[in-house]
mmCIF file of C-alpha atoms in Angstrom:
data_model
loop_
_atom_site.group_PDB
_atom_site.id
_atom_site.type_symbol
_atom_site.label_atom_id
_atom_site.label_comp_id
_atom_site.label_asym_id
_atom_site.label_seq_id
_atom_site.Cartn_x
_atom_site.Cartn_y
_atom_site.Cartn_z
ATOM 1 C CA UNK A 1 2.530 5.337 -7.611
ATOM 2 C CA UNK A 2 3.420 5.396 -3.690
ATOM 3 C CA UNK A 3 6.656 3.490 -3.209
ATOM 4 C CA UNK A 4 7.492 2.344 0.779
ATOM 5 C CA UNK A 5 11.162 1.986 1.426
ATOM 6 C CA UNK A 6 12.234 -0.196 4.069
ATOM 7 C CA UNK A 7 14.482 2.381 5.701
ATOM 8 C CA UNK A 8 11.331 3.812 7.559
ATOM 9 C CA UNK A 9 11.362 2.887 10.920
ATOM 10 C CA UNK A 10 9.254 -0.356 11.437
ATOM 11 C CA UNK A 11 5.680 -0.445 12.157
ATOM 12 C CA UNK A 12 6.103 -3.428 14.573
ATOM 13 C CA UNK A 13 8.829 -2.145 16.238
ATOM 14 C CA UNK A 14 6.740 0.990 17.226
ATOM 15 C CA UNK A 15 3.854 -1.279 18.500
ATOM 16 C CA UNK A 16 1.921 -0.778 15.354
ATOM 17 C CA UNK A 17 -1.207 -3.317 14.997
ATOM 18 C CA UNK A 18 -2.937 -4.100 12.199
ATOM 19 C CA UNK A 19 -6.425 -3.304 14.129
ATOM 20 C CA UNK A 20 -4.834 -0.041 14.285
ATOM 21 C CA UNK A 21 -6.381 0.840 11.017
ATOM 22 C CA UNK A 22 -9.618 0.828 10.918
ATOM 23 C CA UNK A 23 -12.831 -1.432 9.424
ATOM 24 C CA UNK A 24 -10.508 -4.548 9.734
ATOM 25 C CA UNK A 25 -12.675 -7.582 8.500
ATOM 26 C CA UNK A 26 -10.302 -10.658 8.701
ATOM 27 C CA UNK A 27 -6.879 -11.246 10.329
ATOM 28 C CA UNK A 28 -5.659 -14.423 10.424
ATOM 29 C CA UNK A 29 -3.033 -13.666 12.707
ATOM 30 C CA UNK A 30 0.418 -15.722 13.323
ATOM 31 C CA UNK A 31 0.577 -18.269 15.989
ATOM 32 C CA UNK A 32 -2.508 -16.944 17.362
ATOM 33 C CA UNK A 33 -5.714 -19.943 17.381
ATOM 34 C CA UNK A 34 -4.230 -21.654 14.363
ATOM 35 C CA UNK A 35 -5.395 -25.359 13.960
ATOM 36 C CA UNK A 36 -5.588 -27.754 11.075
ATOM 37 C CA UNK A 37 -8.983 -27.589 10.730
ATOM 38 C CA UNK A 38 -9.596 -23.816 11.583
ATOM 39 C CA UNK A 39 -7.929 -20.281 12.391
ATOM 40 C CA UNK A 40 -9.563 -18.372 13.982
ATOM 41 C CA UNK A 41 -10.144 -14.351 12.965
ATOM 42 C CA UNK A 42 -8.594 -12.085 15.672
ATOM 43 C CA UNK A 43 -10.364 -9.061 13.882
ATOM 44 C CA UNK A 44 -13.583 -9.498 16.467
ATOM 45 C CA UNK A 45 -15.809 -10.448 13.773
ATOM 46 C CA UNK A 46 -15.538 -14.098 14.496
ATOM 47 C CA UNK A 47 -14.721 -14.945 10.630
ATOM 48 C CA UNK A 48 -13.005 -17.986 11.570
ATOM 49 C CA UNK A 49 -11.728 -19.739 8.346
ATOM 50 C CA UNK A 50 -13.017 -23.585 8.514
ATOM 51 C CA UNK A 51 -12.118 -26.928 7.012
ATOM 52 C CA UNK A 52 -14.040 -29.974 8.151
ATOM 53 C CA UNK A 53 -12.483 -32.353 5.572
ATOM 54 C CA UNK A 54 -8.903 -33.833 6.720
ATOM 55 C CA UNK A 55 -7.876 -34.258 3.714
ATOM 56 C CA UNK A 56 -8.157 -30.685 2.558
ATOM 57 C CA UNK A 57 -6.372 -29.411 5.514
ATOM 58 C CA UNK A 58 -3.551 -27.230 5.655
ATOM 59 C CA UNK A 59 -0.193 -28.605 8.164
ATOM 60 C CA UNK A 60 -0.006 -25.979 11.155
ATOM 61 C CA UNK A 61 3.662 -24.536 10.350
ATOM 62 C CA UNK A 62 5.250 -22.079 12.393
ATOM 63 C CA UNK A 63 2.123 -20.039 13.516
ATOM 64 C CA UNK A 64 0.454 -20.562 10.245
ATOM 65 C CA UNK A 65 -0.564 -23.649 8.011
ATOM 66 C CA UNK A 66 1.403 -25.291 5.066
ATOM 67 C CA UNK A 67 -0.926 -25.342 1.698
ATOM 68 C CA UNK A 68 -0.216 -28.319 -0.408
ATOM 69 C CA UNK A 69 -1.207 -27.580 -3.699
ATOM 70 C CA UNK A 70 -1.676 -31.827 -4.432
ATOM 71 C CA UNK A 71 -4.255 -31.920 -1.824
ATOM 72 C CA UNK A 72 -6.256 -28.947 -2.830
ATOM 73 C CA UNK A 73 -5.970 -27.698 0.629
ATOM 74 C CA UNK A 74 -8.497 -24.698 1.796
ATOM 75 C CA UNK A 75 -10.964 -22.992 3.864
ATOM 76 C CA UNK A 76 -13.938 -21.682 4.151
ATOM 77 C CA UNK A 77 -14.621 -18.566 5.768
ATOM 78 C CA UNK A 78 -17.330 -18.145 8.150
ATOM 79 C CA UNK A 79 -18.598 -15.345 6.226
ATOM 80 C CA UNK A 80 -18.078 -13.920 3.041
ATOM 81 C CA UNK A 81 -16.163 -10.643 2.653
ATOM 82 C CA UNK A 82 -18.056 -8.198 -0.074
ATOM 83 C CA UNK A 83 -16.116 -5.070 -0.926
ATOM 84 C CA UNK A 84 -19.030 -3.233 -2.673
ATOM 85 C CA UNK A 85 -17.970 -1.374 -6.342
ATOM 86 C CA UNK A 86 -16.724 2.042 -6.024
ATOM 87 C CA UNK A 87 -15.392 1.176 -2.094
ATOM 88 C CA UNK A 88 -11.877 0.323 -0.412
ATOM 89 C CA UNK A 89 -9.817 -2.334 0.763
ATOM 90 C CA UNK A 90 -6.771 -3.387 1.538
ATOM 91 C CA UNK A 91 -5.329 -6.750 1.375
ATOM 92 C CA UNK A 92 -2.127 -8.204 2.760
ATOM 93 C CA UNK A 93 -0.485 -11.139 3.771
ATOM 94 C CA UNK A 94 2.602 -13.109 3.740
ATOM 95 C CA UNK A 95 4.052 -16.483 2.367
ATOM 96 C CA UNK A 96 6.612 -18.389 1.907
ATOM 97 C CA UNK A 97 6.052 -20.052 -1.476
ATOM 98 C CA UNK A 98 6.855 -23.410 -3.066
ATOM 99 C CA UNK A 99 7.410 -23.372 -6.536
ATOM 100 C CA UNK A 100 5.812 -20.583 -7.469
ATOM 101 C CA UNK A 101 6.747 -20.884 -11.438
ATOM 102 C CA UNK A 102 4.645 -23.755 -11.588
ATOM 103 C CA UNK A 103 1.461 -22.095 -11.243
ATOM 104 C CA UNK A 104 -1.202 -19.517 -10.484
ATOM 105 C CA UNK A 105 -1.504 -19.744 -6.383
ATOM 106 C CA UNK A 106 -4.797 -18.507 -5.392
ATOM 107 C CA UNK A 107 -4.862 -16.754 -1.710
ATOM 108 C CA UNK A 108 -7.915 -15.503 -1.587
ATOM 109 C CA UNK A 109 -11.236 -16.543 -3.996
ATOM 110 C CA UNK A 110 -14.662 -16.800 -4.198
ATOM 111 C CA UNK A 111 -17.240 -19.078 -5.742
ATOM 112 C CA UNK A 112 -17.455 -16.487 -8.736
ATOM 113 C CA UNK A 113 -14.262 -16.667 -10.087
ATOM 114 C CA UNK A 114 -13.214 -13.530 -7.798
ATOM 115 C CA UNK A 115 -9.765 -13.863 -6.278
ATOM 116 C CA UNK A 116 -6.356 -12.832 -5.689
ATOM 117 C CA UNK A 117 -3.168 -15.070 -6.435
ATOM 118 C CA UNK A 118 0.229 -15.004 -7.562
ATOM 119 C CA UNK A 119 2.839 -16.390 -9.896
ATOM 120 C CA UNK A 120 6.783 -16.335 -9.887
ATOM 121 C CA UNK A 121 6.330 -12.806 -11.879
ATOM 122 C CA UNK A 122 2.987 -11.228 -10.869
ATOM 123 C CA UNK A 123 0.245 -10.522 -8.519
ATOM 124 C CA UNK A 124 -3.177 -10.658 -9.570
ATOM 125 C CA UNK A 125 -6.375 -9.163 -8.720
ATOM 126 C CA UNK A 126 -10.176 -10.232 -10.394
ATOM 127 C CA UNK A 127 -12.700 -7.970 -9.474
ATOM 128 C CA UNK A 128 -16.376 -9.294 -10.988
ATOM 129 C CA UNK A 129 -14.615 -10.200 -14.186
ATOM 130 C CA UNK A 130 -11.937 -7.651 -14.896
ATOM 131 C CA UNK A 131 -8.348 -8.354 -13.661
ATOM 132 C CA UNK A 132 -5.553 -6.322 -12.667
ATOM 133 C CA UNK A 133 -1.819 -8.107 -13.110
ATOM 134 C CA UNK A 134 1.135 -6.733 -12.013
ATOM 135 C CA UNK A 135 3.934 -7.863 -13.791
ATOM 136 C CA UNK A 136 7.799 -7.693 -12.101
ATOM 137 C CA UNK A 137 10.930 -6.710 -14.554
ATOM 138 C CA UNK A 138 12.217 -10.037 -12.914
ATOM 139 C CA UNK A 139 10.677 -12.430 -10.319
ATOM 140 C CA UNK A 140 8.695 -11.403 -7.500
ATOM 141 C CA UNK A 141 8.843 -14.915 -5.550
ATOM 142 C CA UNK A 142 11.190 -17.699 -5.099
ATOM 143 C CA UNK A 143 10.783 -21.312 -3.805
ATOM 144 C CA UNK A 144 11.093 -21.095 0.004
ATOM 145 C CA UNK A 145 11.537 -17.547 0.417
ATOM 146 C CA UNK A 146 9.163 -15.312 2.646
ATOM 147 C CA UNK A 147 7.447 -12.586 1.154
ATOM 148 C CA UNK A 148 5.035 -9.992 2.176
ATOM 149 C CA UNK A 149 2.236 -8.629 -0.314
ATOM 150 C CA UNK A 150 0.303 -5.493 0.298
ATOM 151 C CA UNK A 151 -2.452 -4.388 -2.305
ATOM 152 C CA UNK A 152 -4.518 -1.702 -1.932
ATOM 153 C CA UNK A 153 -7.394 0.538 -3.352
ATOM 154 C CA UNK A 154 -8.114 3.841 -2.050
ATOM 155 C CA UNK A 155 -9.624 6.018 -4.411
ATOM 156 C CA UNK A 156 -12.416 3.702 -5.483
ATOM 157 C CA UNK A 157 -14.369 5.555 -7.593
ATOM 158 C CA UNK A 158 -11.506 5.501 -9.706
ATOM 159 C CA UNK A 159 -10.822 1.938 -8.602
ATOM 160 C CA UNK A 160 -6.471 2.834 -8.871
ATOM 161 C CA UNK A 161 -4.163 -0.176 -7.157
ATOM 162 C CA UNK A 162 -0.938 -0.077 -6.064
ATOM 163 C CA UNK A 163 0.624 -3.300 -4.726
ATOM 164 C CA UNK A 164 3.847 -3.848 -2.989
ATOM 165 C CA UNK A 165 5.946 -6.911 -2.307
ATOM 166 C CA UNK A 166 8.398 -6.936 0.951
ATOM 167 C CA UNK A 167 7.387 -2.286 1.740
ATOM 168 C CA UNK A 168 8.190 -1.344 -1.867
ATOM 169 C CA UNK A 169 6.682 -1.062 -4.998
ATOM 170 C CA UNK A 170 8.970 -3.604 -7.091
ATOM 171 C CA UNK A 171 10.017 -2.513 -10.762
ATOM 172 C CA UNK A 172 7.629 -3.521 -13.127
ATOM 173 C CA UNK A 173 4.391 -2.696 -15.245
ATOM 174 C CA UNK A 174 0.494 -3.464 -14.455
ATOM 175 C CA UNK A 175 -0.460 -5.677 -17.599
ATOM 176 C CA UNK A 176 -2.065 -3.663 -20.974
ATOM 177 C CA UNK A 177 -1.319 -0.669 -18.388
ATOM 178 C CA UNK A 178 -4.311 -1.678 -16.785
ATOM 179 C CA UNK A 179 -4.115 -0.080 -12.851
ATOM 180 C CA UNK A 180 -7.472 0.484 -12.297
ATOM 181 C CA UNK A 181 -10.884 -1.185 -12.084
ATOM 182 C CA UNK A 182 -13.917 0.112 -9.395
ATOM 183 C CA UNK A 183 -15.860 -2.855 -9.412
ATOM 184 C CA UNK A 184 -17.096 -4.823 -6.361
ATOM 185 C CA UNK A 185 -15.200 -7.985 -5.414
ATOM 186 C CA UNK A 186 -16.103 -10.703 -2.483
ATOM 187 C CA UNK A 187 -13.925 -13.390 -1.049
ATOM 188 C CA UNK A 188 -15.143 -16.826 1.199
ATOM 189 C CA UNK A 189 -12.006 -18.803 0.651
ATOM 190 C CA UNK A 190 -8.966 -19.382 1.490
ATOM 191 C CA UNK A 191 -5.957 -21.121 -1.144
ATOM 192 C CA UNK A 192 -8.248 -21.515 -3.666
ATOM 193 C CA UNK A 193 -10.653 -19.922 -6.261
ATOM 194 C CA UNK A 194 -14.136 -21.590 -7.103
ATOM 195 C CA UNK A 195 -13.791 -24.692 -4.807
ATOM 196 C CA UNK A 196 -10.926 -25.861 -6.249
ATOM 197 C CA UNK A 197 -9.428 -23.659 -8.507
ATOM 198 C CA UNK A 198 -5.758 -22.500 -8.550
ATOM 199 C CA UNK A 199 -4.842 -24.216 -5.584
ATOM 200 C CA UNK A 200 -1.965 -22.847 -3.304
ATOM 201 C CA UNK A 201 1.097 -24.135 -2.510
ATOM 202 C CA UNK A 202 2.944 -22.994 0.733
ATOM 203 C CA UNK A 203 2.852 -21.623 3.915
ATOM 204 C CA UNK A 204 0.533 -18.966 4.921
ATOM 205 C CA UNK A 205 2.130 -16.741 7.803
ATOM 206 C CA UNK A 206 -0.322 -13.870 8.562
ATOM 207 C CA UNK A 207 -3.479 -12.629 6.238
ATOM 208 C CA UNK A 208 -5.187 -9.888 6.594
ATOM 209 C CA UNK A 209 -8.279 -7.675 4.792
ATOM 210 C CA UNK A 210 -9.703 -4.601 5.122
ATOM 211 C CA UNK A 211 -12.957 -3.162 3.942
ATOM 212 C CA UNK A 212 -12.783 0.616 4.022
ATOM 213 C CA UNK A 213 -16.484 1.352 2.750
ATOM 214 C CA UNK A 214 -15.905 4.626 0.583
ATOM 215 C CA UNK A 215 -13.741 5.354 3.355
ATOM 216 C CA UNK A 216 -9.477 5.681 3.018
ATOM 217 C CA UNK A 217 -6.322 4.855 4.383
ATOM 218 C CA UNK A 218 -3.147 7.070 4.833
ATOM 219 C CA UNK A 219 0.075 6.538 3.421
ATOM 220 C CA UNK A 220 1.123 6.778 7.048
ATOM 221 C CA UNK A 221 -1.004 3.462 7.937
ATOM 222 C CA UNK A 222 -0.099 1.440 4.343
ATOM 223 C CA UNK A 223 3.442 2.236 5.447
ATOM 224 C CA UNK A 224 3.220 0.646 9.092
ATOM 225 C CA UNK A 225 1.249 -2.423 7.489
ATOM 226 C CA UNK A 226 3.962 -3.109 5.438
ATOM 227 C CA UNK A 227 6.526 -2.308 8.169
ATOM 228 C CA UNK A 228 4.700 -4.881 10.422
ATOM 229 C CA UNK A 229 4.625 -7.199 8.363
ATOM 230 C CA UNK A 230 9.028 -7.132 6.915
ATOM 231 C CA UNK A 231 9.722 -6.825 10.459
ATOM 232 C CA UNK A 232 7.713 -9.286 11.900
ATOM 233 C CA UNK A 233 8.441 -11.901 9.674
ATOM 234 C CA UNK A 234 12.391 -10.727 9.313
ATOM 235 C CA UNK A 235 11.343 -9.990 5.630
#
């Protein structure tokens, strides 16, 4: 399992940009054409994430928007992101969450029941059915605390994950020592699952996804994404 220390020299502070690593499909980028009722993608694939309904829209925050999990706040994205079975992707983004041991907060999901979210403990990944948990030794998240979440697959065939929190892989265990799963998963919203589903609660800084097609990332490039993100952000 590749663990990123945060003694490597930051990705920001060397200019690093996310659309530095190629097929970038959605960044939701801090401070950058953020609006109640859309933010827009910066990835030039004009996959603007949408909410027409007031009262399912998101505060703009500090450069991002404030989820409240009461108000089933979410978006839509313009189009949906399908990361075919067998292929690669990387997701990150960072939060600051609000009570987090409450429950499940869904960042990214899809009509199907596909998603990624988190709890106080764990990150979770459902990919057309079969989910991947990693558990933490001890909590991952606190109540108003930035953190920054980087998952990735990159040998899909084999479908293996590895997900950090803040550059480093935290102690812990993936759940029935379960790391690996190559089958296709799709995402079209944003804070929730299914419509409605695991709503989340607190402030999205920065999101971003990649789909690598059966290509691959470097270690070099998961580093700098991490280091972009802890140094942005002060993480």
């Amino acid at each position: 399992m590749l663990g990123l220390g945060n003694s490597i020299t930051s990705g920001a502070a060397l200019g690093f940009s996310p659309a530095d690593i190629a097929n970038l499909a959605l960044w939701l980028k801090n401070g950058t054409g953020v609006t109640a009722a859309q933010w827009d993608d910066s990835s030039g694939n004009d996959n603007h994430a949408n909410q027409s309904t007031s009262g399912n829209q998101a505060t703009v925050t500090g450069g991002g928007l404030d989820f409240e999990e009461d108000n089933t706040d979410h978006y839509d994205l313009a189009s949906k992101i399908t990361v075919s079975a067998n292929h690669n992707f990387i997701v990150g983004f960072v939060i600051t969450p609000e009570n987090p041991t409450a429950d499940r907060n869904c960042i990214l999901g899809d009509d199907n029941n596909e998603f990624i979210d988190y709890q106080v403990d764990r990150v979770a990944i459902n990919c057309s059915g079969t989910e991947i948990t990693y558990v933490g030794d001890s909590a991952l998240f606190s109540d108003g605390t930035k953190a920054a979440v980087v998952i990735s697959r990159n040998d899909g065939s084999t479908g293996t994950f590895n997900v950090f929190i803040n550059g480093v892989t935290p102690a812990g265990s993936y759940f029935g020592g379960n790391q690996t799963t190559n089958k296709a998963i799709e995402f079209d919203e944003i804070g929730v699952r299914n419509g409605s589903g695991r709503p989340f609660d607190g402030i999205l800084h920065e999101l971003v996804v990649y789909d690598l097609g059966t290509g691959t990332h470097t270690a070099a490039e998961l580093t700098a994404l991490n280091n972009y993100f802890t140094s942005k952000f002060g993480i």
